[in-house]
Coordinates of C-alpha atoms in Angstrom, one line a residue:
M1 CA -51.2 30.9 -13.4
D2 CA -48.8 28.6 -14.7
L3 CA -45.9 30.6 -16.3
R4 CA -45.8 28.2 -19.3
A5 CA -49.3 29.4 -20.2
Y6 CA -48.1 32.9 -21.2
A7 CA -47.5 34.2 -24.8
A8 CA -46.0 37.8 -25.4
L9 CA -47.1 40.5 -27.4
G10 CA -45.3 43.8 -28.0
D11 CA -45.0 47.1 -30.0
G12 CA -41.5 48.2 -29.4
R13 CA -42.2 50.0 -26.3
T14 CA -43.9 47.6 -24.0
V15 CA -44.7 43.8 -23.6
A16 CA -48.2 42.3 -22.6
L17 CA -48.4 38.7 -21.5
V18 CA -51.7 36.8 -22.4
A19 CA -52.4 33.5 -20.9
D20 CA -54.0 30.5 -22.6
D21 CA -57.3 31.3 -20.7
G22 CA -57.5 34.6 -22.6
R23 CA -56.4 36.8 -19.6
V24 CA -53.9 39.6 -20.2
D25 CA -52.3 39.5 -16.7
W26 CA -49.3 41.8 -17.4
F27 CA -49.3 45.0 -19.4
P28 CA -47.4 48.2 -18.4
V29 CA -48.5 51.2 -20.3
P30 CA -46.9 52.8 -22.3
D31 CA -43.4 51.5 -21.7
L32 CA -41.9 48.2 -20.4
D33 CA -40.6 50.0 -17.1
T34 CA -43.8 51.9 -16.4
P35 CA -45.5 50.8 -13.2
P36 CA -47.9 48.2 -14.6
V37 CA -51.8 48.9 -14.6
F38 CA -52.4 45.3 -15.5
A39 CA -50.3 43.2 -13.1
A40 CA -52.4 40.1 -12.0
L41 CA -49.2 38.2 -12.7
L42 CA -47.8 39.5 -9.4
D43 CA -51.0 40.3 -7.5
A44 CA -53.8 38.0 -8.3
E45 CA -56.5 39.9 -6.6
G46 CA -55.7 43.4 -7.1
G47 CA -53.2 43.6 -9.9
G48 CA -55.6 43.8 -12.8
S49 CA -56.1 42.2 -16.0
F50 CA -57.8 42.3 -19.5
E51 CA -60.2 39.1 -19.9
L52 CA -61.6 37.8 -23.1
A53 CA -62.7 34.1 -23.6
P54 CA -65.7 31.9 -24.2
A55 CA -68.3 32.0 -21.3
V56 CA -68.8 28.2 -21.6
P57 CA -66.2 25.4 -21.3
Y58 CA -63.8 25.1 -24.3
R59 CA -60.8 23.5 -25.7
L60 CA -58.0 25.4 -27.2
R61 CA -55.0 25.5 -29.6
R62 CA -53.0 28.7 -30.3
Q63 CA -49.9 29.7 -32.3
Y64 CA -48.3 33.0 -33.6
V65 CA -49.1 34.0 -37.0
V66 CA -46.1 32.8 -39.1
G67 CA -43.3 35.3 -39.0
T68 CA -45.1 37.6 -36.5
N69 CA -45.8 38.5 -33.0
V70 CA -49.5 38.3 -33.5
L71 CA -51.1 35.5 -31.5
E72 CA -54.1 33.3 -32.8
T73 CA -56.1 31.3 -30.5
T74 CA -58.9 28.9 -31.6
Y75 CA -61.5 27.9 -29.0
V76 CA -63.7 25.0 -29.6
T77 CA -66.9 24.5 -27.5
D78 CA -69.8 22.1 -27.8
G79 CA -71.7 24.8 -29.6
G80 CA -69.1 26.2 -32.1
S81 CA -65.7 27.5 -32.5
V82 CA -64.1 31.0 -32.7
R83 CA -60.6 32.4 -33.4
V84 CA -59.1 35.3 -31.4
T85 CA -56.4 37.3 -33.1
E86 CA -54.6 39.7 -30.9
A87 CA -51.6 42.0 -31.0
M88 CA -50.0 45.3 -29.8
N89 CA -50.8 47.2 -33.0
T90 CA -48.1 49.0 -34.9
G91 CA -48.5 52.0 -37.2
V92 CA -48.3 52.8 -40.9
A93 CA -44.6 53.9 -40.3
G94 CA -43.4 52.0 -37.3
R95 CA -44.7 51.8 -33.7
L96 CA -47.7 53.9 -32.8
P97 CA -47.2 56.9 -30.2
W98 CA -49.7 55.2 -28.0
S99 CA -50.4 51.8 -26.7
E100 CA -53.0 49.9 -28.6
L101 CA -53.9 46.4 -27.6
A102 CA -56.4 44.8 -30.1
R103 CA -58.2 41.5 -29.7
R104 CA -60.3 40.4 -32.6
V105 CA -62.9 37.6 -32.5
D106 CA -64.0 35.8 -35.7
G107 CA -66.7 33.3 -35.6
L108 CA -65.7 30.0 -37.3
S109 CA -68.8 27.8 -36.7
G110 CA -71.9 27.4 -34.7
A111 CA -72.6 30.0 -31.8
V112 CA -70.1 30.7 -28.9
P113 CA -71.0 33.1 -26.1
M114 CA -67.9 35.3 -25.4
A115 CA -67.4 37.4 -22.2
W116 CA -64.7 40.3 -21.8
R117 CA -63.6 42.5 -18.9
I118 CA -61.1 45.1 -18.6
A119 CA -60.1 45.9 -15.0
P120 CA -57.0 47.8 -14.2
G121 CA -55.2 47.1 -10.8
T122 CA -53.8 49.0 -8.0
V123 CA -50.3 49.5 -9.9
L124 CA -48.6 47.2 -7.4
G125 CA -50.4 48.7 -4.4
T126 CA -49.9 52.3 -5.0
A127 CA -53.0 53.6 -6.8
S128 CA -56.9 53.1 -7.3
P129 CA -58.3 52.9 -10.7
W130 CA -61.6 54.5 -11.7
V131 CA -64.0 54.6 -14.7
Q132 CA -65.2 57.9 -16.5
D133 CA -68.1 57.7 -18.8
T134 CA -67.4 60.1 -21.7
V135 CA -69.0 61.0 -25.1
H136 CA -66.7 58.5 -26.8
G137 CA -67.6 55.5 -24.2
P138 CA -66.0 54.5 -21.0
V139 CA -62.5 55.5 -20.2
L140 CA -60.5 53.8 -17.5
R141 CA -58.0 56.1 -15.4
D142 CA -55.2 54.7 -13.1
D143 CA -52.2 56.6 -11.8
G144 CA -51.8 58.9 -14.7
V145 CA -52.4 56.1 -17.4
T146 CA -55.6 56.7 -19.4
L147 CA -57.2 53.8 -21.4
A148 CA -60.0 54.2 -24.0
V149 CA -62.1 51.2 -24.5
R150 CA -63.0 50.4 -28.1
T151 CA -65.3 47.7 -29.4
L152 CA -66.4 46.6 -32.8
G153 CA -69.6 44.4 -33.3
A154 CA -72.7 44.0 -31.2
T155 CA -71.8 43.8 -27.7
T156 CA -73.0 44.9 -24.3
V157 CA -70.8 47.4 -22.4
V158 CA -71.1 47.7 -18.8
A159 CA -69.2 50.5 -17.0
E160 CA -68.4 49.5 -13.4
D161 CA -66.8 51.6 -10.7
Q162 CA -63.3 50.3 -11.6
A163 CA -63.8 48.1 -14.6
C164 CA -65.5 47.7 -17.9
S165 CA -67.2 44.5 -19.1
G166 CA -69.3 43.1 -21.8
A167 CA -70.6 39.9 -23.6
F168 CA -71.6 39.0 -27.1
T169 CA -72.5 35.9 -29.1
S170 CA -70.0 34.9 -31.9
T171 CA -71.5 33.1 -34.9
A172 CA -70.1 31.7 -38.1
G173 CA -68.7 34.6 -40.2
S174 CA -69.2 37.3 -37.5
R175 CA -66.5 39.7 -36.4
H176 CA -66.0 41.3 -33.0
L177 CA -63.3 43.5 -31.5
V178 CA -62.4 44.6 -28.0
A179 CA -59.3 47.1 -27.6
V180 CA -57.7 49.4 -25.5
A181 CA -55.7 52.6 -26.5
G182 CA -53.6 53.9 -23.7
T183 CA -51.3 56.7 -22.7
E184 CA -49.5 58.0 -19.7
R185 CA -49.9 61.7 -18.5
E186 CA -50.9 62.9 -21.9
P187 CA -54.0 63.2 -24.1
V188 CA -55.4 59.7 -25.1
P189 CA -56.4 58.9 -28.8
V190 CA -59.8 57.6 -29.4
P191 CA -59.3 55.4 -32.5
D192 CA -62.2 54.2 -34.7
P193 CA -62.8 50.6 -34.0
E194 CA -62.6 49.8 -37.7
D195 CA -59.1 51.5 -37.8
V196 CA -58.0 49.3 -34.9
D197 CA -59.3 46.2 -36.8
R198 CA -57.3 47.2 -39.7
G199 CA -54.4 47.9 -37.7
L200 CA -54.2 44.2 -36.8
D201 CA -53.7 43.2 -40.4
R202 CA -51.3 46.0 -40.9
T203 CA -49.3 44.7 -37.8
I204 CA -49.1 41.4 -39.4
E205 CA -47.6 42.8 -42.4
N206 CA -45.1 44.8 -40.5
W207 CA -43.9 41.9 -38.7
R208 CA -43.7 39.8 -41.8
A209 CA -41.7 42.7 -43.5
W210 CA -39.3 42.4 -40.8
T211 CA -38.9 38.7 -40.9
R212 CA -38.3 38.8 -44.5
E213 CA -35.0 40.4 -43.7
F214 CA -34.2 37.5 -41.4
H215 CA -31.6 34.8 -42.8
Y216 CA -31.1 31.4 -41.2
D217 CA -30.4 28.3 -43.2
G218 CA -30.4 25.6 -40.5
P219 CA -32.4 22.7 -39.1
W220 CA -34.0 24.8 -36.3
G221 CA -35.4 27.6 -38.4
K222 CA -38.8 28.0 -36.8
A223 CA -37.2 28.0 -33.2
A224 CA -34.5 30.4 -34.2
Q225 CA -37.0 32.8 -36.0
R226 CA -39.2 32.6 -32.9
S227 CA -36.5 33.5 -30.5
A228 CA -35.4 36.4 -32.8
L229 CA -38.9 37.7 -32.8
A230 CA -39.0 37.5 -28.9
L231 CA -35.8 39.6 -28.7
K232 CA -37.3 42.1 -31.1
L233 CA -40.2 42.5 -28.5
L234 CA -37.5 43.5 -26.0
L235 CA -35.9 46.1 -28.0
H236 CA -37.0 49.4 -26.8
E237 CA -37.3 51.3 -30.0
P238 CA -37.2 54.9 -28.6
T239 CA -33.7 54.4 -27.5
G240 CA -32.3 51.2 -29.0
A241 CA -31.8 49.7 -25.6
I242 CA -32.5 45.8 -25.1
A243 CA -34.3 44.8 -21.9
A244 CA -33.1 41.8 -20.2
A245 CA -36.7 40.5 -19.8
G246 CA -40.5 41.5 -19.8
T247 CA -41.2 41.3 -16.3
T248 CA -40.1 41.8 -12.7
S249 CA -40.1 39.8 -9.6
L250 CA -41.1 36.2 -11.1
P251 CA -39.2 33.9 -8.7
E252 CA -36.1 31.8 -9.6
S253 CA -37.0 29.6 -6.5
R254 CA -40.3 28.4 -5.1
A255 CA -38.8 29.3 -1.7
G256 CA -38.8 32.9 -2.5
G257 CA -36.2 35.6 -2.0
K258 CA -34.7 35.3 -5.6
N259 CA -36.8 37.8 -7.2
W260 CA -35.2 40.3 -9.4
D261 CA -36.3 43.1 -11.8
Y262 CA -35.0 42.6 -15.3
R263 CA -36.7 45.5 -17.0
Y264 CA -33.4 47.2 -17.6
A265 CA -30.7 46.9 -20.3
W266 CA -27.7 44.9 -19.6
V267 CA -24.6 45.6 -21.7
R268 CA -24.0 41.8 -21.8
D269 CA -27.4 41.1 -23.2
A270 CA -27.1 44.0 -25.7
A271 CA -23.9 42.5 -26.9
Y272 CA -25.2 39.0 -27.4
T273 CA -28.4 40.3 -29.0
L274 CA -26.2 42.2 -31.5
D275 CA -24.1 39.2 -32.2
A276 CA -27.3 37.3 -33.0
W277 CA -28.9 40.0 -35.2
I278 CA -25.7 40.2 -37.0
G279 CA -25.7 36.6 -37.6
F280 CA -29.2 36.9 -39.0
G281 CA -28.2 39.7 -41.5
L282 CA -30.3 42.4 -39.8
R283 CA -29.1 46.0 -40.0
E284 CA -31.5 48.6 -38.5
E285 CA -31.6 47.0 -35.1
V286 CA -27.9 46.4 -34.9
H287 CA -27.0 49.9 -35.4
A288 CA -29.7 51.3 -33.1
A289 CA -28.6 49.0 -30.3
I290 CA -24.7 49.5 -30.7
S291 CA -25.4 53.3 -30.8
W292 CA -27.3 53.1 -27.5
V293 CA -24.7 51.0 -25.8
L294 CA -21.8 53.4 -26.9
R295 CA -23.7 56.6 -26.3
T296 CA -24.8 55.3 -22.8
L297 CA -21.1 54.1 -21.8
R298 CA -19.8 57.5 -23.0
R299 CA -22.3 59.2 -20.7
H300 CA -21.8 57.1 -17.5
G301 CA -18.8 55.0 -18.0
T302 CA -18.5 51.2 -18.0
R303 CA -21.4 49.8 -15.9
V304 CA -23.2 46.5 -15.9
F305 CA -26.7 47.8 -16.8
F306 CA -28.8 50.9 -17.4
T307 CA -32.5 52.1 -17.6
L308 CA -34.1 51.6 -21.0
D309 CA -33.6 55.5 -21.5
G310 CA -29.9 55.3 -20.9
D311 CA -30.0 56.7 -17.3
L312 CA -28.5 55.3 -14.1
P313 CA -31.0 52.9 -12.4
P314 CA -32.7 54.2 -9.3
G315 CA -32.7 52.4 -6.0
R316 CA -34.4 49.2 -5.2
V317 CA -37.9 49.4 -3.9
T318 CA -40.1 46.7 -2.6
R319 CA -43.8 46.6 -3.4
D320 CA -46.5 45.6 -0.8
V321 CA -48.2 42.9 -3.0
P322 CA -48.0 39.1 -2.6
G323 CA -46.1 38.2 -5.9
W324 CA -46.6 35.3 -8.2
R325 CA -48.4 32.6 -6.4
G326 CA -47.6 34.3 -3.2
I327 CA -43.9 34.1 -3.7
G328 CA -42.2 37.5 -2.9
P329 CA -40.9 40.0 -2.7
V330 CA -42.1 42.2 -5.6
V331 CA -39.3 44.7 -6.5
A332 CA -38.5 47.6 -8.7
G333 CA -34.8 47.8 -9.1
N334 CA -31.9 45.5 -9.1
R335 CA -29.0 44.8 -6.6
A336 CA -26.5 44.4 -9.5
D337 CA -26.2 48.2 -9.9
G338 CA -22.6 49.4 -8.9
Q339 CA -21.3 45.8 -9.0
L340 CA -17.8 45.3 -10.7
Q341 CA -18.3 42.7 -13.4
L342 CA -15.2 42.3 -15.5
G343 CA -17.0 40.3 -18.2
V344 CA -18.5 43.6 -19.4
Y345 CA -15.3 44.5 -21.1
G346 CA -15.3 41.4 -23.2
D347 CA -18.9 41.9 -24.1
L348 CA -18.5 45.4 -25.3
L349 CA -15.5 44.8 -27.4
A350 CA -16.6 41.6 -28.8
V351 CA -19.9 43.3 -30.2
V352 CA -18.0 46.2 -31.6
R353 CA -15.7 43.6 -33.3
G354 CA -18.7 41.9 -34.9
Y355 CA -20.2 45.4 -36.0
V356 CA -16.9 46.2 -37.7
D357 CA -16.3 42.8 -39.2
A358 CA -19.9 43.1 -40.7
G359 CA -18.6 45.9 -42.8
N360 CA -19.2 48.9 -40.5
L361 CA -16.9 51.7 -39.5
L362 CA -16.4 53.4 -36.1
D363 CA -16.2 57.1 -35.7
A364 CA -13.2 58.7 -34.0
D365 CA -14.8 59.4 -30.7
T366 CA -16.0 56.0 -30.3
G367 CA -12.4 54.5 -31.3
R368 CA -10.8 56.5 -28.5
M369 CA -13.5 55.6 -25.9
L370 CA -12.8 51.8 -26.8
A371 CA -9.1 52.3 -26.6
A372 CA -9.6 53.5 -23.1
V373 CA -11.9 50.5 -22.3
A374 CA -9.2 48.1 -23.4
D375 CA -6.7 49.9 -21.2
E376 CA -9.1 49.5 -18.2
A377 CA -9.4 45.8 -18.9
A378 CA -5.7 45.5 -19.2
D379 CA -5.6 46.7 -15.7
A380 CA -8.8 45.5 -14.1
W381 CA -8.4 41.8 -14.7
H382 CA -6.3 41.5 -11.6
R383 CA -9.1 42.4 -9.5
P384 CA -11.7 40.2 -7.9
D385 CA -15.3 40.9 -9.1
A386 CA -18.9 39.8 -8.6
G387 CA -18.8 37.5 -11.8
M388 CA -21.4 37.0 -14.4
W389 CA -23.8 35.6 -11.8
E390 CA -23.8 38.9 -9.9
L391 CA -22.7 37.0 -6.7
P392 CA -22.4 39.0 -3.3
E393 CA -18.9 37.4 -2.7
E394 CA -16.2 38.9 -4.9
Q395 CA -13.6 36.4 -6.3
H396 CA -11.2 35.9 -9.2
Y397 CA -13.7 34.2 -11.2
T398 CA -12.5 32.4 -14.3
S399 CA -15.2 33.6 -16.7
S400 CA -14.4 37.2 -15.7
K401 CA -10.7 36.7 -16.5
L402 CA -11.6 35.4 -19.7
G403 CA -13.9 38.3 -20.4
C404 CA -11.0 40.5 -20.1
W405 CA -8.9 38.2 -22.4
Q406 CA -11.7 38.5 -24.9
A407 CA -11.7 42.4 -24.7
L408 CA -8.0 42.7 -25.2
R409 CA -7.9 40.2 -28.2
C410 CA -10.8 42.2 -29.8
A411 CA -9.2 45.5 -29.1
V412 CA -6.0 44.0 -30.9
H413 CA -8.1 43.0 -33.8
L414 CA -9.8 46.5 -34.0
A415 CA -6.4 48.2 -33.8
D416 CA -5.0 46.1 -36.6
L417 CA -7.8 47.3 -38.7
G418 CA -7.1 50.9 -37.9
Q419 CA -10.4 51.2 -36.1
I420 CA -9.2 52.1 -32.7
P421 CA -6.1 53.9 -31.6
G422 CA -3.9 52.8 -28.7
D423 CA -1.1 50.3 -27.8
A424 CA -1.9 47.0 -29.5
D425 CA 1.3 45.4 -28.3
R426 CA 0.5 46.0 -24.7
W427 CA -3.1 44.6 -25.1
R428 CA -1.7 41.6 -27.0
S429 CA 0.8 41.0 -24.1
E430 CA -1.6 41.4 -21.3
A431 CA -4.1 39.0 -23.2
E432 CA -1.2 36.4 -23.2
R433 CA -0.7 36.9 -19.4
I434 CA -4.4 36.3 -18.7
R435 CA -4.3 33.2 -20.8
V436 CA -1.3 31.7 -19.1
W437 CA -2.9 32.7 -15.7
V438 CA -6.2 30.9 -16.4
E439 CA -4.5 27.7 -17.8
D440 CA -2.2 27.6 -14.8
R441 CA -4.6 28.5 -12.0
C442 CA -8.1 27.7 -13.2
W443 CA -7.7 24.3 -14.8
S444 CA -8.3 21.3 -12.3
P445 CA -6.8 18.0 -13.6
A446 CA -8.7 16.3 -10.9
R447 CA -12.1 17.7 -12.0
G448 CA -11.2 17.4 -15.7
A449 CA -12.5 21.0 -16.1
Y450 CA -12.1 24.7 -15.7
V451 CA -13.3 25.5 -12.1
M452 CA -15.1 28.6 -10.9
H453 CA -12.1 30.3 -9.6
P454 CA -8.6 29.3 -8.4
G455 CA -8.4 27.2 -5.1
S456 CA -12.1 26.1 -5.8
D457 CA -13.5 22.8 -6.9
A458 CA -16.8 24.4 -7.8
L459 CA -17.8 24.4 -11.4
D460 CA -19.4 27.3 -13.5
A461 CA -21.4 27.0 -16.7
S462 CA -20.4 30.5 -17.8
V463 CA -17.0 29.1 -18.8
L464 CA -18.8 27.6 -21.7
L465 CA -19.2 31.1 -23.4
H466 CA -15.3 31.0 -24.0
A467 CA -15.6 28.2 -26.6
R468 CA -17.4 30.8 -28.8
S469 CA -15.0 33.5 -27.7
G470 CA -12.3 31.3 -29.1
F471 CA -10.2 30.9 -25.9
D472 CA -10.4 27.1 -25.8
T473 CA -12.1 24.9 -28.4
G474 CA -9.9 21.8 -27.7
E475 CA -9.7 18.9 -25.4
R476 CA -10.0 20.9 -22.2
M477 CA -13.2 22.6 -23.2
S478 CA -14.6 19.3 -24.3
S479 CA -13.8 17.9 -21.0
T480 CA -15.2 20.8 -19.2
V481 CA -18.6 20.2 -21.0
D482 CA -18.7 16.7 -19.7
A483 CA -17.9 17.7 -16.1
L484 CA -20.6 20.4 -16.2
R485 CA -23.2 17.9 -17.4
A486 CA -22.3 15.4 -14.9
E487 CA -22.4 17.7 -12.0
L488 CA -24.8 20.4 -13.1
G489 CA -27.1 18.6 -15.5
S490 CA -30.7 17.7 -15.0
G491 CA -31.7 15.8 -18.1
P492 CA -30.9 18.3 -21.0
L493 CA -30.7 21.3 -18.7
L494 CA -27.8 22.8 -16.7
H495 CA -27.8 24.7 -13.5
R496 CA -25.6 27.9 -13.3
C497 CA -22.9 26.6 -10.9
S498 CA -22.0 24.3 -8.2
G499 CA -24.7 24.4 -5.4
A500 CA -27.4 26.2 -7.5
A501 CA -29.6 23.0 -7.9
E502 CA -30.5 23.4 -4.1
E503 CA -31.7 27.1 -4.4
E504 CA -33.1 27.5 -8.0
G505 CA -34.3 26.1 -11.2
A506 CA -31.9 25.2 -14.1
F507 CA -30.8 28.2 -16.0
V508 CA -32.2 27.8 -19.6
A509 CA -29.2 29.8 -21.3
C510 CA -26.5 27.4 -19.8
A511 CA -27.7 24.3 -21.6
F512 CA -27.7 26.3 -25.0
W513 CA -24.2 27.5 -24.3
G514 CA -23.2 23.8 -23.8
V515 CA -24.7 23.0 -27.2
A516 CA -22.5 25.6 -29.0
A517 CA -19.5 24.5 -27.0
L518 CA -20.0 20.9 -28.0
A519 CA -20.4 22.0 -31.6
L520 CA -17.1 24.1 -31.5
V521 CA -15.2 21.4 -30.0
G522 CA -16.1 19.0 -32.9
R523 CA -18.8 16.8 -31.2
T524 CA -21.6 18.0 -33.7
D525 CA -23.8 14.8 -33.4
E526 CA -24.0 15.1 -29.6
A527 CA -24.7 18.9 -29.9
R528 CA -27.5 18.3 -32.3
D529 CA -29.2 15.7 -30.2
W530 CA -28.8 18.1 -27.1
M531 CA -30.4 20.9 -29.2
D532 CA -33.4 18.7 -30.0
E533 CA -33.8 17.5 -26.4
L534 CA -33.7 21.3 -25.3
L535 CA -36.2 22.6 -27.8
A536 CA -38.8 20.0 -26.6
L537 CA -39.0 21.8 -23.3
A538 CA -40.3 25.0 -24.8
N539 CA -44.1 26.1 -24.3
D540 CA -46.5 25.7 -27.0
V541 CA -45.7 29.0 -28.6
G542 CA -41.8 29.0 -28.1
V543 CA -41.6 31.6 -25.2
W544 CA -38.8 30.8 -23.0
P545 CA -38.3 32.0 -19.2
E546 CA -35.0 32.5 -17.4
M547 CA -35.2 29.0 -15.6
V548 CA -37.0 25.8 -15.8
E549 CA -37.6 23.4 -12.8
A550 CA -35.8 20.2 -14.1
R551 CA -38.1 17.8 -12.1
T552 CA -41.4 19.2 -13.2
G553 CA -40.7 21.1 -16.2
D554 CA -42.4 24.3 -14.8
F555 CA -41.2 27.8 -15.9
L556 CA -39.4 30.0 -13.3
G557 CA -38.0 33.5 -13.4
N558 CA -38.8 36.5 -15.6
V559 CA -40.4 35.9 -19.0
P560 CA -39.6 36.4 -21.8
Q561 CA -35.9 36.2 -20.9
A562 CA -33.6 37.6 -23.5
L563 CA -30.6 35.6 -22.3
S564 CA -32.5 32.4 -22.9
H565 CA -33.6 33.2 -26.4
L566 CA -30.2 34.6 -27.1
A567 CA -28.4 31.3 -26.2
L568 CA -30.9 29.4 -28.3
V569 CA -30.1 31.7 -31.3
Q570 CA -26.4 31.3 -30.7
A571 CA -26.5 27.5 -30.7
A572 CA -28.5 27.3 -33.8
L573 CA -26.1 29.9 -35.6
T574 CA -23.0 27.8 -34.1
L575 CA -24.5 24.5 -35.2
A576 CA -25.8 25.3 -38.7
P577 CA -22.3 25.6 -40.3
A578 CA -21.1 22.5 -38.2
L579 CA -23.9 20.5 -39.7
G580 CA -23.1 21.7 -43.4
H581 CA -25.8 24.5 -43.6
A582 CA -24.8 28.1 -44.4
D583 CA -26.0 30.5 -41.7
G584 CA -27.1 33.9 -42.5

């Protein structure tokens, strides 16, 4: 299935991906990082899916219900039309303590034969599903996961050995529902189908209550809100962690090999998400996420990423399944664990600065910990690292040094406000040394740009982040944008760094960083035009992957990708005031 075909549903614990042909091809139960019982996305034959669609040829159009993560798809056939409304249901007081995927079918006109099939898979080649017939109807069991099948309206229900299926005819004014309620290694609730159906309406209202707290006054309100909603799907509500993406092992290259697991929480992504949510005037998610970041770093020290529960990630394991379109490998785990990435210092201190500047206060323990982090950054900037792109070759990457500069400037700001202890004069002096070092060694007059690292002619789009950090919003950054677009650009898209175009798709976030940088250097009209060009590349429901293949427009990499949605939001927030709008 083309990755453009997928929309995302979620409930604060997991994410389901539903294609435009009515197949749910990815659905871990009950948590995003649980081994997935529905994974046809990565194993077309044995992965498992939840199918619901007309049994005759159809045309379709779909959209999210405004202000929600509830999807509406209208199917039109020669004999009539139906509307399918589907969501991961939420409860009266927030998320449900089980997973509930509800799919409602309303008949609009004529008569439309519908078919459904719920077939769990092999859990990436490790288990065998089976069906148990109970007094409450069929129950599907798979590697500790139990799924109760619930239906509403007249439908056949056929229990097979490893699946459950059925069919019904939708007519004008009719209503049917097919749903699953799931748990892992605990009793499973068997909800009344009428309650599941009412739960869909409640879920719409719950999402709308959230978006009513969302503030953005700018020309891309629909896209910004949609990306904020996508980010909300990636917030793991039990802990406050923010997953980098909803999937694992979707390839960045059609040649294979560049397949990673992003169902973990990167400190970087958490920082950028908090920055966006602060900009939108949101409060609960901001506090939950910053508390998770600080609590986790206090336990484990400064590291790149963690599990959604705040633990250290396990080792990398390869699964014996073919992968999306046969492009492997399929993995659990990520090689970035244990890497030195100096940018994490800037990410952490910058988000705490944003939290404090939004009117919040730090506790004494956090203040002492952050002072120690600033002291680490003041020394660590001299070291080579893996850089933002988690490269195997350590270098003195420009953007890594700028991350340390950002950390120290934020530490000075927090110290001046009395929020953290420590020697602000030392941090101020060290930040100045970094600034001079970067200006002297990382600027290339010949390239008219900041280069990837001293002694190199290569370019790196992550430097664009340091227009927003405040390091450079002048002529050098303006010239760097032009150099990046000339060498790394493919239409409105940008590749990550020199040489990347030969190995992978264009990295979506980089282009949105470029939009923000253009706005900050005063080239507002160009930034607006670039933004419009980029937004035209989205799929029909505004879900963004990690990468786009520039030649074809095909999606690559894991989806939904937090960094892509974050970069869109940051570009929108940066451009709005530059265009004379008041952001949230």
